Coordinates of N, CA and C in Angstrom, one line a residue:
M116 N 54.3 -59.5 16.2 CA 53.1 -59.9 15.6 C 52.0 -59.0 16.0
K117 N 51.9 -58.7 17.3 CA 50.9 -57.8 17.9 C 51.0 -56.4 17.3
R118 N 52.3 -56.0 17.1 CA 52.5 -54.7 16.5 C 52.0 -54.6 15.1
R119 N 52.2 -55.7 14.3 CA 51.7 -55.7 12.9 C 50.2 -55.7 12.9
V120 N 49.5 -56.4 13.8 CA 48.1 -56.4 13.8 C 47.6 -55.0 14.1
N121 N 48.2 -54.3 15.1 CA 47.8 -52.9 15.4 C 48.0 -52.0 14.2
K122 N 49.1 -52.1 13.5 CA 49.3 -51.3 12.3 C 48.3 -51.6 11.2
L123 N 47.9 -52.9 11.1 CA 46.9 -53.3 10.1 C 45.6 -52.7 10.5
K124 N 45.2 -52.8 11.8 CA 44.0 -52.2 12.3 C 43.9 -50.7 12.0
G125 N 45.0 -50.0 12.2 CA 45.1 -48.6 12.0 C 44.9 -48.3 10.5
F126 N 45.6 -49.1 9.7 CA 45.4 -48.9 8.2 C 44.0 -49.1 7.8
V127 N 43.4 -50.2 8.3 CA 42.0 -50.5 7.9 C 41.1 -49.4 8.4
A128 N 41.3 -48.9 9.6 CA 40.5 -47.8 10.1 C 40.6 -46.5 9.3
L129 N 41.9 -46.2 8.8 CA 42.1 -45.1 8.0 C 41.4 -45.3 6.6
L130 N 41.5 -46.5 6.1 CA 40.9 -46.8 4.8 C 39.3 -46.6 4.9
I131 N 38.7 -47.1 6.0 CA 37.3 -47.0 6.2 C 36.9 -45.5 6.3
M132 N 37.7 -44.7 7.0 CA 37.4 -43.3 7.1 C 37.5 -42.6 5.8
L133 N 38.5 -43.0 5.0 CA 38.6 -42.4 3.6 C 37.4 -42.7 2.8
L134 N 37.0 -44.0 2.8 CA 35.8 -44.4 2.0 C 34.6 -43.7 2.5
M135 N 34.4 -43.5 3.8 CA 33.2 -42.8 4.3 C 33.3 -41.4 3.8
L136 N 34.4 -40.8 3.9 CA 34.6 -39.4 3.5 C 34.3 -39.2 2.0
T137 N 34.8 -40.0 1.2 CA 34.6 -39.9 -0.3 C 33.2 -40.3 -0.7
S138 N 32.5 -41.1 0.0 CA 31.1 -41.4 -0.3 C 30.2 -40.3 0.1
A139 N 30.6 -39.5 1.1 CA 29.8 -38.3 1.5 C 30.0 -37.1 0.6
L140 N 31.1 -37.1 -0.2 CA 31.4 -35.9 -1.0 C 30.3 -35.5 -2.0
P141 N 29.7 -36.5 -2.7 CA 28.7 -36.1 -3.7 C 27.6 -35.4 -3.1
A142 N 27.3 -35.6 -1.8 CA 26.2 -34.9 -1.2 C 26.5 -33.4 -1.1
F143 N 27.8 -33.0 -1.0 CA 28.2 -31.6 -0.9 C 28.6 -31.0 -2.2
A144 N 28.7 -31.8 -3.2 CA 29.2 -31.3 -4.5 C 28.1 -30.6 -5.2
V145 N 28.4 -29.5 -5.9 CA 27.4 -28.9 -6.8 C 27.6 -29.4 -8.2
I146 N 26.6 -30.0 -8.7 CA 26.6 -30.6 -10.0 C 25.9 -29.7 -11.0
V147 N 26.6 -29.3 -12.0 CA 26.0 -28.4 -13.0 C 25.8 -29.3 -14.3
D148 N 24.5 -29.4 -14.7 CA 24.3 -30.1 -16.0 C 24.4 -29.1 -17.1
V149 N 25.4 -29.3 -18.0 CA 25.7 -28.3 -19.1 C 24.4 -28.2 -20.0
Q150 N 23.7 -29.3 -20.1 CA 22.6 -29.3 -21.0 C 21.5 -28.3 -20.6
D151 N 21.3 -28.2 -19.3 CA 20.3 -27.3 -18.8 C 20.6 -25.8 -19.1
S152 N 21.9 -25.5 -19.3 CA 22.3 -24.2 -19.5 C 22.2 -23.8 -21.0
I153 N 21.8 -24.7 -21.9 CA 21.7 -24.4 -23.3 C 20.3 -24.6 -23.9
I154 N 19.4 -24.9 -23.0 CA 18.0 -25.2 -23.5 C 17.2 -23.9 -23.7
P155 N 16.7 -23.7 -24.9 CA 15.9 -22.5 -25.2 C 14.5 -22.6 -24.6
I156 N 13.9 -21.5 -24.2 CA 12.6 -21.4 -23.7 C 11.8 -20.5 -24.6
L157 N 10.7 -21.1 -25.2 CA 9.9 -20.3 -26.1 C 8.5 -20.1 -25.6
S158 N 7.9 -19.0 -26.0 CA 6.4 -18.7 -25.8 C 5.8 -18.8 -27.1
V159 N 4.6 -19.4 -27.2 CA 3.8 -19.5 -28.4 C 2.4 -19.0 -28.2
E160 N 2.0 -18.2 -29.1 CA 0.7 -17.6 -29.1 C 0.0 -17.6 -30.5
V161 N -1.3 -17.7 -30.5 CA -2.0 -17.6 -31.8 C -2.2 -16.1 -32.0
Q162 N -1.6 -15.5 -33.1 CA -1.7 -14.1 -33.4 C -3.0 -13.9 -34.1
R163 N -3.3 -14.8 -35.1 CA -4.5 -14.6 -35.9 C -5.0 -16.0 -36.4
Q164 N -6.3 -16.1 -36.5 CA -6.8 -17.4 -37.0 C -8.0 -17.1 -37.9
D165 N -8.0 -17.6 -39.1 CA -9.1 -17.4 -40.0 C -10.3 -18.3 -39.7
Q166 N -11.4 -17.9 -40.2 CA -12.6 -18.8 -40.0 C -12.4 -20.1 -40.8
A167 N -12.7 -21.2 -40.1 CA -12.6 -22.5 -40.8 C -14.0 -22.8 -41.4
V168 N -13.9 -23.3 -42.7 CA -15.1 -23.6 -43.4 C -14.9 -25.0 -44.0
V169 N -16.0 -25.8 -44.0 CA -15.9 -27.2 -44.5 C -15.4 -27.2 -45.9
G170 N -14.3 -28.0 -46.2 CA -13.8 -28.2 -47.5 C -12.8 -27.1 -47.9
Q171 N -12.5 -26.1 -47.1 CA -11.6 -25.0 -47.5 C -10.4 -24.9 -46.6
E172 N -9.4 -24.2 -47.0 CA -8.2 -23.9 -46.2 C -8.5 -22.7 -45.4
F173 N -7.8 -22.7 -44.2 CA -7.7 -21.5 -43.4 C -6.3 -21.4 -42.8
E174 N -6.0 -20.1 -42.4 CA -4.6 -19.9 -41.9 C -4.7 -19.6 -40.4
V175 N -3.6 -20.1 -39.7 CA -3.4 -19.7 -38.4 C -2.0 -19.1 -38.3
V176 N -1.9 -17.9 -37.7 CA -0.6 -17.3 -37.6 C -0.1 -17.3 -36.1
Y177 N 1.0 -17.9 -35.9 CA 1.6 -18.1 -34.6 C 2.7 -17.1 -34.4
N178 N 2.7 -16.5 -33.2 CA 3.8 -15.7 -32.8 C 4.7 -16.5 -31.8
I179 N 5.9 -16.6 -32.1 CA 6.9 -17.4 -31.3 C 8.0 -16.5 -30.8
K180 N 8.2 -16.5 -29.5 CA 9.2 -15.7 -29.0 C 10.2 -16.5 -28.1
N181 N 11.4 -16.3 -28.3 CA 12.5 -17.0 -27.5 C 12.7 -16.1 -26.3
I182 N 12.2 -16.6 -25.2 CA 12.3 -15.8 -23.9 C 13.5 -16.1 -23.1
S183 N 14.3 -17.0 -23.6 CA 15.6 -17.3 -22.9 C 16.8 -16.6 -23.5
N184 N 17.9 -16.8 -23.0 CA 19.1 -16.2 -23.5 C 19.9 -17.3 -24.3
K185 N 19.2 -18.3 -24.8 CA 19.9 -19.3 -25.6 C 19.1 -19.4 -26.9
P186 N 19.8 -19.7 -28.0 CA 19.2 -19.8 -29.3 C 18.4 -21.1 -29.5
A187 N 17.4 -21.1 -30.3 CA 16.6 -22.3 -30.6 C 16.8 -22.6 -32.1
F188 N 16.9 -23.9 -32.5 CA 17.2 -24.2 -33.8 C 16.1 -25.2 -34.4
N189 N 15.9 -25.1 -35.7 CA 15.0 -26.1 -36.4 C 13.6 -26.2 -35.7
L190 N 12.9 -25.1 -35.6 CA 11.6 -25.0 -35.1 C 10.6 -25.6 -36.0
L191 N 9.8 -26.6 -35.6 CA 8.8 -27.2 -36.4 C 7.4 -27.2 -35.6
L192 N 6.4 -27.2 -36.4 CA 5.0 -27.2 -35.8 C 4.3 -28.5 -36.0
G193 N 3.7 -29.0 -35.0 CA 2.8 -30.2 -35.1 C 1.5 -29.8 -34.4
F194 N 0.5 -30.7 -34.6 CA -0.7 -30.4 -33.9 C -1.5 -31.7 -33.6
T195 N -2.3 -31.6 -32.6 CA -3.3 -32.7 -32.2 C -4.6 -32.0 -32.0
V196 N -5.7 -32.8 -32.2 CA -7.0 -32.4 -31.9 C -7.6 -33.3 -30.8
E197 N -8.2 -32.6 -29.8 CA -8.8 -33.3 -28.7 C -9.9 -34.2 -29.2
G198 N -10.0 -35.4 -28.7 CA -11.0 -36.4 -29.1 C -10.5 -37.3 -30.1
N199 N -11.5 -38.1 -30.7 CA -11.1 -39.1 -31.6 C -11.4 -38.8 -33.1
Y200 N -11.8 -37.5 -33.3 CA -12.1 -37.1 -34.7 C -11.3 -35.8 -35.0
N201 N -10.5 -35.9 -36.1 CA -9.7 -34.8 -36.6 C -10.0 -34.5 -38.0
P202 N -10.7 -33.3 -38.2 CA -11.1 -33.0 -39.6 C -10.1 -32.1 -40.3
F203 N -8.9 -31.9 -39.7 CA -7.9 -31.0 -40.3 C -6.7 -31.7 -40.8
T204 N -6.2 -31.2 -41.9 CA -4.9 -31.6 -42.4 C -4.0 -30.3 -42.4
L205 N -2.7 -30.5 -42.3 CA -1.8 -29.4 -42.2 C -0.9 -29.4 -43.4
T206 N -0.7 -28.2 -44.1 CA 0.3 -28.0 -45.1 C 1.5 -27.6 -44.3
A207 N 2.5 -28.5 -44.2 CA 3.7 -28.2 -43.4 C 4.4 -27.0 -43.8
P208 N 4.6 -26.0 -42.9 CA 5.3 -24.8 -43.2 C 6.8 -25.1 -43.2
E209 N 7.6 -24.2 -43.7 CA 9.1 -24.4 -43.6 C 9.5 -24.2 -42.2
A210 N 10.5 -25.0 -41.8 CA 11.0 -24.8 -40.4 C 11.7 -23.5 -40.3
I211 N 11.6 -22.9 -39.1 CA 12.4 -21.8 -38.7 C 13.8 -22.3 -38.3
K212 N 14.8 -22.0 -39.1 CA 16.1 -22.5 -38.9 C 16.7 -22.1 -37.5
Q213 N 16.6 -20.9 -37.2 CA 17.2 -20.4 -35.9 C 16.3 -19.2 -35.4
L214 N 16.2 -19.2 -34.1 CA 15.5 -18.1 -33.4 C 16.4 -17.7 -32.2
D215 N 17.1 -16.6 -32.4 CA 18.1 -16.2 -31.4 C 17.4 -15.8 -30.1
A216 N 18.2 -15.7 -29.1 CA 17.8 -15.3 -27.7 C 17.1 -14.0 -27.8
G217 N 15.9 -13.9 -27.2 CA 15.1 -12.6 -27.2 C 14.4 -12.3 -28.5
A218 N 14.6 -13.1 -29.6 CA 14.0 -12.8 -30.9 C 12.6 -13.3 -31.0
S219 N 11.8 -12.8 -31.9 CA 10.5 -13.3 -32.2 C 10.4 -13.6 -33.7
A220 N 9.4 -14.5 -34.0 CA 9.1 -14.9 -35.4 C 7.7 -15.2 -35.5
T221 N 7.1 -15.0 -36.7 CA 5.8 -15.4 -37.0 C 5.8 -16.6 -37.9
L222 N 4.9 -17.5 -37.7 CA 4.8 -18.7 -38.5 C 3.4 -18.8 -39.0
T223 N 3.2 -18.8 -40.3 CA 1.9 -18.8 -40.9 C 1.6 -20.3 -41.4
V224 N 0.6 -20.9 -40.9 CA 0.3 -22.3 -41.2 C -1.1 -22.4 -41.9
K225 N -1.1 -23.2 -43.0 CA -2.4 -23.5 -43.7 C -2.9 -24.8 -43.2
F226 N -4.1 -24.8 -42.8 CA -4.9 -26.0 -42.4 C -6.0 -26.2 -43.5
K227 N -6.4 -27.4 -43.8 CA -7.5 -27.7 -44.6 C -8.5 -28.5 -43.8
V228 N -9.8 -28.0 -44.0 CA -10.9 -28.7 -43.3 C -11.4 -29.8 -44.3
A229 N -11.6 -31.0 -43.8 CA -12.1 -32.1 -44.6 C -13.5 -31.7 -45.2
D230 N -13.7 -32.3 -46.5 CA -15.0 -32.0 -47.2 C -16.2 -32.6 -46.4
D231 N -15.9 -33.6 -45.6 CA -17.0 -34.3 -44.9 C -17.0 -33.9 -43.4
A232 N -16.4 -32.8 -43.0 CA -16.2 -32.4 -41.6 C -17.6 -32.0 -41.0
R233 N -17.7 -32.4 -39.8 CA -18.9 -32.0 -39.0 C -18.7 -30.6 -38.5
E234 N -19.8 -29.8 -38.4 CA -19.7 -28.5 -37.8 C -19.6 -28.7 -36.3
N235 N -18.6 -28.1 -35.7 CA -18.3 -28.3 -34.3 C -17.2 -27.3 -33.9
T236 N -16.9 -27.3 -32.6 CA -15.8 -26.5 -32.2 C -14.8 -27.6 -31.7
F237 N -13.6 -27.5 -32.2 CA -12.5 -28.4 -32.0 C -11.4 -27.8 -31.2
R238 N -10.9 -28.5 -30.1 CA -9.8 -28.0 -29.3 C -8.5 -28.5 -30.0
V239 N -7.7 -27.6 -30.4 CA -6.4 -27.9 -31.1 C -5.3 -27.5 -30.2
T240 N -4.3 -28.5 -30.1 CA -3.1 -28.2 -29.4 C -2.0 -28.1 -30.5
S241 N -1.5 -26.9 -30.7 CA -0.4 -26.7 -31.6 C 0.9 -26.7 -30.8
T242 N 1.9 -27.4 -31.3 CA 3.2 -27.6 -30.6 C 4.3 -27.2 -31.5
I243 N 5.2 -26.3 -30.9 CA 6.4 -26.0 -31.6 C 7.5 -26.8 -30.9
S244 N 8.2 -27.6 -31.7 CA 9.4 -28.3 -31.1 C 10.6 -27.7 -31.7
C245 N 11.7 -27.8 -31.0 CA 13.0 -27.2 -31.5 C 14.1 -28.0 -30.9
Q246 N 15.3 -27.6 -31.3 CA 16.5 -28.2 -30.9 C 17.4 -27.2 -30.1
D247 N 18.1 -27.6 -29.2 CA 19.1 -26.7 -28.5 C 20.4 -26.7 -29.3
A248 N 21.4 -26.1 -28.7 CA 22.7 -26.0 -29.4 C 23.4 -27.3 -29.7
L249 N 23.0 -28.4 -29.1 CA 23.5 -29.7 -29.4 C 22.9 -30.4 -30.6
M250 N 22.0 -29.7 -31.2 CA 21.3 -30.1 -32.5 C 20.8 -31.5 -32.5
G251 N 20.0 -31.9 -31.5 CA 19.4 -33.2 -31.5 C 20.1 -34.2 -30.6
Q252 N 21.3 -33.8 -30.2 CA 22.0 -34.7 -29.3 C 21.7 -34.5 -27.8
G253 N 21.1 -33.4 -27.6 CA 20.7 -33.0 -26.2 C 19.1 -33.0 -26.1
A254 N 18.6 -32.0 -25.5 CA 17.2 -31.9 -25.3 C 16.5 -31.4 -26.6
N255 N 15.3 -31.8 -26.8 CA 14.5 -31.3 -27.9 C 13.2 -30.8 -27.3
P256 N 13.3 -29.6 -26.7 CA 12.1 -29.1 -26.0 C 10.9 -28.8 -26.9
S257 N 9.7 -28.8 -26.4 CA 8.6 -28.4 -27.2 C 7.6 -27.5 -26.3
Y258 N 6.9 -26.6 -27.0 CA 6.1 -25.7 -26.3 C 4.8 -25.6 -27.1
S259 N 3.6 -25.6 -26.3 CA 2.3 -25.7 -26.9 C 1.4 -24.5 -26.6
V260 N 0.4 -24.3 -27.5 CA -0.7 -23.4 -27.3 C -1.9 -24.1 -27.6
I261 N -3.0 -23.9 -26.8 CA -4.3 -24.6 -27.1 C -5.2 -23.5 -27.6
H262 N -5.9 -23.8 -28.7 CA -6.9 -22.9 -29.3 C -8.0 -23.7 -29.8
D263 N -9.2 -23.0 -29.9 CA -10.4 -23.6 -30.4 C -10.6 -23.2 -31.9
V264 N -11.0 -24.2 -32.7 CA -11.3 -23.9 -34.1 C -12.7 -24.3 -34.3
K265 N -13.5 -23.3 -34.7 CA -15.0 -23.6 -34.9 C -15.2 -23.7 -36.4
I266 N -15.9 -24.8 -36.8 CA -16.3 -25.0 -38.2 C -17.8 -24.7 -38.3

């Protein structure tokens, strides 16, 4: 009986050691997130901006460059205006379907100034959102540029 208890103690000790060893393994493991390796990185700049006039349309031309080695898909533009008053509406441009690694594209966007807009300088944040190679199942990164629009 004593011999069985000693064998059982040895087995339990071995089991505890194995559990301790396997619980420590994740600390030494290198974990690679596949999603990180497919996320495109974009730079966005305002290339040209027309003068904004009350009641009229004006254009903003954006230069978008894919500075990563991964393609970006379905690029769309959105915008916000700092503060609680937004005198602009956007005529949605067509999406850029694909921007390959290292490639550049221009996006011309028409904004309209409201007929009752106040003359002021407005801080606009224009944001380009895109999809990675998982097409919406993975990350949907977005990149912004801030520019002032004076009416």
